[in-house]
Amino acid sequence: MVNAVSLRACFGVRASNSNSSGNANQSSNSFAKTVGRLFRSLFQCKSASANLVSTGPSTELVQRNEPANTDALPELTEHAATPELQTELWNYLFKSQLAPELKARLAVSVSMTKAWGDNPESMVQLSRAQNPESLPDPESLLISLGLNAGENNPEALETMCGLIQKKVYPMMHKSMGNPTSAAQLGSWLCKVLSKGEPLPSIKQLKMLDPLMLQAFNELLVASSSDPQVNETHQQTLALVKQTIWLKKCLVSTTRIFQLLNEFTGLERIGKEFAIEVATHVPIMFNCLPEEVRANKEVALAAVTQRGSAIFHVGEGLRSDRDVALAAVQKDGEILEFLGPELKADKEIVTAAVKNNWFALLHASDELKADREVVLHAVNHGGEALQFASLEVRDDAAVVTQACKQHRTSLQWASERLKNDRSFVLNLVRNAGAALANANPAFHDDEEVVKAAVSHDGSALGVASLRLRNNKEIVKTAVSNDTTGRTLGYASRRLRNDSALVLAAIKKNDSQLKDAGFIFRNNKSFIKKAVFPEKGVKEVNTLGRFCKDREMVLASVSRRGFELQYAPERFTRDRKVVSAAVAQNVNAIHFASKKLQNDKQIARAVVAQSPTSIGIVGEKLKNDRELLNLALSKSGIQLCRVRLTHRDDKELVCTAVSQDGTALEFASQRLQGDKDVVKAAFLQNPDSIQYASDDLKNDRTFVKNIHFESQKYKHVTSD
């Protein structure tokens, strides 16, 4: 249940107005008073629908941060919200447009248990704390939140972390110079984040933002000289450093190897961190200590993400059935490197062939003869039939399934099946291309060939000359063309049949190249039958019409990349090139050098795709207008520009304002520029890791941009 006491506690307002002095009322800011006014009607209304109506005007009042009439605030401790009202409030809260800090605080009060409302002293104390000595008892706070050992409340936990950052972060910098105060604050944080356990988990620490984590790390380092520091303190410090490294990797996977030195400097690596590395940064699994890689739970996490990690697991685990099964499920080819016992394990082999049909090659002879295992393999790749035993290759169902997956799989079937007319006839109805590997006598069998081309027109290519001149069969074939070459298999007489040619072109316009000469040189026929579907690649087969500008322009407008097949004079035609790059920016590769360096065309290319700044003409790669356009649309393109531009403050500011992580590619000078770093931080707080060491260690600067970013978030959310 939520009551007025918990709300007031959440916002630092006294629990009872009757006990509040005039000075206390004056010290309560209008923000907290407005919240009280906003929720007053919630505790008095009788229905959820009335609740939503009554909150509308008050919500606007909160967002505008207008002062409330606090004289009208009644004593509300006796009023409590019903469960139904609480549910409606929770749903409304997350749909609202309230500022993030306000939403977080309201979420705390909504998600609290009855214990909070009955005993809100710890939350009141936290809201008023100014130094480590005035912080509430961790155990009492956790009990009030319902977060003591063995209990879980994700919403309250997430919000609590946010509030702790708000209240404790400013205290950290004040405590750095005093080891005793730093140790006291560090101990308090450890107890709260560990939720009654001996140590906080990495999962808990990951919920803190990078600045808070870095400050926590510095706080623990500063307090190391205090005589009261114990082993728990050192273990927590190791966990914090591990979490910082992990979050850096998650922010930018391209920097993983750059962070290798930091990784090797980490101490006290335990199972939890190892599992996080194995799950989120599996490429670094082999860098973990050997004793950690020998843990089965860690090994399973690694091979589940990357099958090849089995080569780096601890001794003995490579032959572990569970680890092997997880590895082949991720990478079937790992079966090749497993022991004979595992290669003879049906479940492991089945999992391997489901991932990669080629794994059947490495299965035991017994399982290669297992019909069920082979069926799983050919379901994922018909070529697997070649590795099956002779007995299975004579199984009609297995061979049929293999041919459905791969057009030439019949070549590995038994001779008996290849010569069985009934089997071949049924097979080509569902896998027409298999006719090529059947007994050659069936290539002249009208019923078999017709069944084959009805499924796949390209089967006409293996039919006898007699059947290639059969109009009914050829018409069926071109109507089921899958390769664009079927018309070319027909007899010369039928390739000059207008009805057949039109049917072929309707199915696949590329078949025009195989049409008779009379059609390939008839411009009106081409425009009527082909355009606007065909491309210049086909136009080049039409002799004199490849020089027709209208045809080329119509084609590149639909397929810009076809500019590469156009005659050279069209690569110098501005209108043709503009139409091509408008459809596909990469068509600029095939334009003349002059047009590649045309600013108007280059601007159109960059506006459409900022990554194309690297493919415009050499003369334009230094054009500030184009660079600014590209970076304003995709800041990370800073990695593509020249080193001189990475030292240009205006361009770098444009980049980091669009993508804060672009700070990674700025020059060292600008990574130490406060304006640039501030712009990057406001866009993405994680970008602080790319700032110079001097700025990262400048506590005043970091504190200022941190609080400014919170104000910025509130403004943008409003």
mmCIF file of N, CA, C and O in Angstrom, residues 10-11 31 62-63 93-94 96-108 158-159 162-163 166 709-718:
data_model
loop_
_atom_site.group_PDB
_atom_site.id
_atom_site.type_symbol
_atom_site.label_atom_id
_atom_site.label_comp_id
_atom_site.label_asym_id
_atom_site.label_seq_id
_atom_site.Cartn_x
_atom_site.Cartn_y
_atom_site.Cartn_z
ATOM 1 N N CYS A 10 9.584 10.045 0.393
ATOM 2 C CA CYS A 10 10.285 9.951 -0.879
ATOM 3 C C CYS A 10 10.823 11.299 -1.337
ATOM 4 O O CYS A 10 11.888 11.396 -1.916
ATOM 5 N N PHE A 11 10.071 12.356 -1.043
ATOM 6 C CA PHE A 11 10.449 13.673 -1.527
ATOM 7 C C PHE A 11 11.048 14.571 -0.448
ATOM 8 O O PHE A 11 11.235 15.761 -0.657
ATOM 9 N N PHE A 31 8.846 22.075 -5.528
ATOM 10 C CA PHE A 31 8.764 20.798 -6.255
ATOM 11 C C PHE A 31 8.093 19.736 -5.386
ATOM 12 O O PHE A 31 7.151 19.071 -5.791
ATOM 13 N N VAL A 62 3.224 20.050 -12.197
ATOM 14 C CA VAL A 62 4.534 19.526 -11.806
ATOM 15 C C VAL A 62 5.570 19.769 -12.879
ATOM 16 O O VAL A 62 6.696 20.178 -12.619
ATOM 17 N N GLN A 63 5.182 19.528 -14.152
ATOM 18 C CA GLN A 63 6.148 19.690 -15.229
ATOM 19 C C GLN A 63 6.614 21.141 -15.351
ATOM 20 O O GLN A 63 7.749 21.414 -15.670
ATOM 21 N N LEU A 93 1.907 6.228 -14.490
ATOM 22 C CA LEU A 93 3.209 6.815 -14.212
ATOM 23 C C LEU A 93 4.181 6.589 -15.360
ATOM 24 O O LEU A 93 4.869 7.494 -15.811
ATOM 25 N N PHE A 94 4.230 5.347 -15.883
ATOM 26 C CA PHE A 94 5.206 5.025 -16.919
ATOM 27 C C PHE A 94 4.773 5.473 -18.308
ATOM 28 O O PHE A 94 5.550 5.452 -19.237
ATOM 29 N N SER A 96 3.397 8.522 -18.570
ATOM 30 C CA SER A 96 3.397 9.979 -18.450
ATOM 31 C C SER A 96 4.670 10.581 -19.038
ATOM 32 O O SER A 96 5.638 9.891 -19.328
ATOM 33 N N GLN A 97 4.654 11.903 -19.188
ATOM 34 C CA GLN A 97 5.796 12.631 -19.732
ATOM 35 C C GLN A 97 6.552 13.375 -18.638
ATOM 36 O O GLN A 97 7.158 14.407 -18.883
ATOM 37 N N LEU A 98 6.490 12.864 -17.416
ATOM 38 C CA LEU A 98 7.170 13.524 -16.310
ATOM 39 C C LEU A 98 8.681 13.481 -16.502
ATOM 40 O O LEU A 98 9.207 12.610 -17.170
ATOM 41 N N ALA A 99 9.365 14.412 -15.873
ATOM 42 C CA ALA A 99 10.823 14.420 -15.933
ATOM 43 C C ALA A 99 11.356 13.132 -15.306
ATOM 44 O O ALA A 99 10.757 12.593 -14.375
ATOM 45 N N PRO A 100 12.498 12.609 -15.802
ATOM 46 C CA PRO A 100 13.021 11.329 -15.311
ATOM 47 C C PRO A 100 13.201 11.262 -13.803
ATOM 48 O O PRO A 100 12.855 10.267 -13.167
ATOM 49 N N GLU A 101 13.752 12.334 -13.195
ATOM 50 C CA GLU A 101 13.982 12.296 -11.749
ATOM 51 C C GLU A 101 12.657 12.208 -10.993
ATOM 52 O O GLU A 101 12.506 11.435 -10.049
ATOM 53 N N LEU A 102 11.679 12.979 -11.438
ATOM 54 C CA LEU A 102 10.369 12.951 -10.799
ATOM 55 C C LEU A 102 9.733 11.577 -10.961
ATOM 56 O O LEU A 102 9.192 11.009 -10.008
ATOM 57 N N LYS A 103 9.826 11.036 -12.165
ATOM 58 C CA LYS A 103 9.230 9.720 -12.422
ATOM 59 C C LYS A 103 9.899 8.658 -11.538
ATOM 60 O O LYS A 103 9.235 7.775 -11.003
ATOM 61 N N ALA A 104 11.220 8.761 -11.395
ATOM 62 C CA ALA A 104 11.939 7.790 -10.569
ATOM 63 C C ALA A 104 11.475 7.855 -9.117
ATOM 64 O O ALA A 104 11.221 6.832 -8.480
ATOM 65 N N ARG A 105 11.324 9.059 -8.600
ATOM 66 C CA ARG A 105 10.923 9.201 -7.203
ATOM 67 C C ARG A 105 9.482 8.732 -6.978
ATOM 68 O O ARG A 105 9.171 8.095 -5.980
ATOM 69 N N LEU A 106 8.631 9.045 -7.929
ATOM 70 C CA LEU A 106 7.253 8.584 -7.804
ATOM 71 C C LEU A 106 7.195 7.063 -7.878
ATOM 72 O O LEU A 106 6.414 6.422 -7.178
ATOM 73 N N ALA A 107 8.035 6.476 -8.734
ATOM 74 C CA ALA A 107 8.051 5.018 -8.862
ATOM 75 C C ALA A 107 8.453 4.357 -7.554
ATOM 76 O O ALA A 107 7.944 3.294 -7.190
ATOM 77 N N VAL A 108 9.376 4.994 -6.836
ATOM 78 C CA VAL A 108 9.777 4.449 -5.532
ATOM 79 C C VAL A 108 8.579 4.364 -4.610
ATOM 80 O O VAL A 108 8.281 3.331 -4.019
ATOM 81 N N GLU A 158 15.890 -0.732 -8.947
ATOM 82 C CA GLU A 158 16.357 0.193 -9.983
ATOM 83 C C GLU A 158 16.195 1.640 -9.527
ATOM 84 O O GLU A 158 17.084 2.472 -9.707
ATOM 85 N N THR A 159 15.066 1.932 -8.929
ATOM 86 C CA THR A 159 14.820 3.296 -8.489
ATOM 87 C C THR A 159 15.715 3.666 -7.313
ATOM 88 O O THR A 159 16.193 4.796 -7.209
ATOM 89 N N GLY A 162 18.990 4.788 -8.527
ATOM 90 C CA GLY A 162 18.915 6.152 -9.043
ATOM 91 C C GLY A 162 18.943 7.185 -7.934
ATOM 92 O O GLY A 162 19.633 8.197 -8.026
ATOM 93 N N LEU A 163 18.208 6.904 -6.853
ATOM 94 C CA LEU A 163 18.171 7.854 -5.747
ATOM 95 C C LEU A 163 19.497 7.894 -4.991
ATOM 96 O O LEU A 163 19.942 8.944 -4.528
ATOM 97 N N LYS A 166 21.773 10.065 -6.781
ATOM 98 C CA LYS A 166 21.442 11.469 -6.570
ATOM 99 C C LYS A 166 21.973 11.987 -5.234
ATOM 100 O O LYS A 166 22.510 13.084 -5.141
ATOM 101 N N SER A 709 23.904 17.495 -17.268
ATOM 102 C CA SER A 709 23.264 16.475 -18.106
ATOM 103 C C SER A 709 21.905 16.093 -17.549
ATOM 104 O O SER A 709 20.971 15.812 -18.297
ATOM 105 N N GLN A 710 21.768 16.098 -16.216
ATOM 106 C CA GLN A 710 20.476 15.788 -15.617
ATOM 107 C C GLN A 710 19.460 16.877 -15.949
ATOM 108 O O GLN A 710 18.305 16.606 -16.281
ATOM 109 N N LYS A 711 19.889 18.146 -15.899
ATOM 110 C CA LYS A 711 19.005 19.245 -16.270
ATOM 111 C C LYS A 711 18.626 19.149 -17.742
ATOM 112 O O LYS A 711 17.493 19.377 -18.140
ATOM 113 N N TYR A 712 19.602 18.759 -18.557
ATOM 114 C CA TYR A 712 19.355 18.629 -20.005
ATOM 115 C C TYR A 712 18.315 17.549 -20.277
ATOM 116 O O TYR A 712 17.420 17.718 -21.093
ATOM 117 N N LYS A 713 18.401 16.437 -19.548
ATOM 118 C CA LYS A 713 17.429 15.355 -19.720
ATOM 119 C C LYS A 713 16.031 15.826 -19.352
ATOM 120 O O LYS A 713 15.052 15.487 -19.991
ATOM 121 N N HIS A 714 15.942 16.619 -18.291
ATOM 122 C CA HIS A 714 14.628 17.108 -17.867
ATOM 123 C C HIS A 714 14.026 18.016 -18.923
ATOM 124 O O HIS A 714 12.836 17.940 -19.237
ATOM 125 N N VAL A 715 14.857 18.871 -19.501
ATOM 126 C CA VAL A 715 14.354 19.797 -20.518
ATOM 127 C C VAL A 715 13.874 19.043 -21.741
ATOM 128 O O VAL A 715 12.805 19.289 -22.284
ATOM 129 N N THR A 716 14.678 18.064 -22.209
ATOM 130 C CA THR A 716 14.304 17.315 -23.406
ATOM 131 C C THR A 716 13.086 16.456 -23.167
ATOM 132 O O THR A 716 12.270 16.257 -24.063
ATOM 133 N N SER A 717 12.927 15.934 -21.931
ATOM 134 C CA SER A 717 11.747 15.104 -21.661
ATOM 135 C C SER A 717 10.488 15.950 -21.616
ATOM 136 O O SER A 717 9.409 15.518 -21.978
ATOM 137 N N ASP A 718 10.623 17.205 -21.153
ATOM 138 C CA ASP A 718 9.468 18.104 -21.143
ATOM 139 C C ASP A 718 9.053 18.481 -22.554
ATOM 140 O O ASP A 718 7.900 18.642 -22.849
#
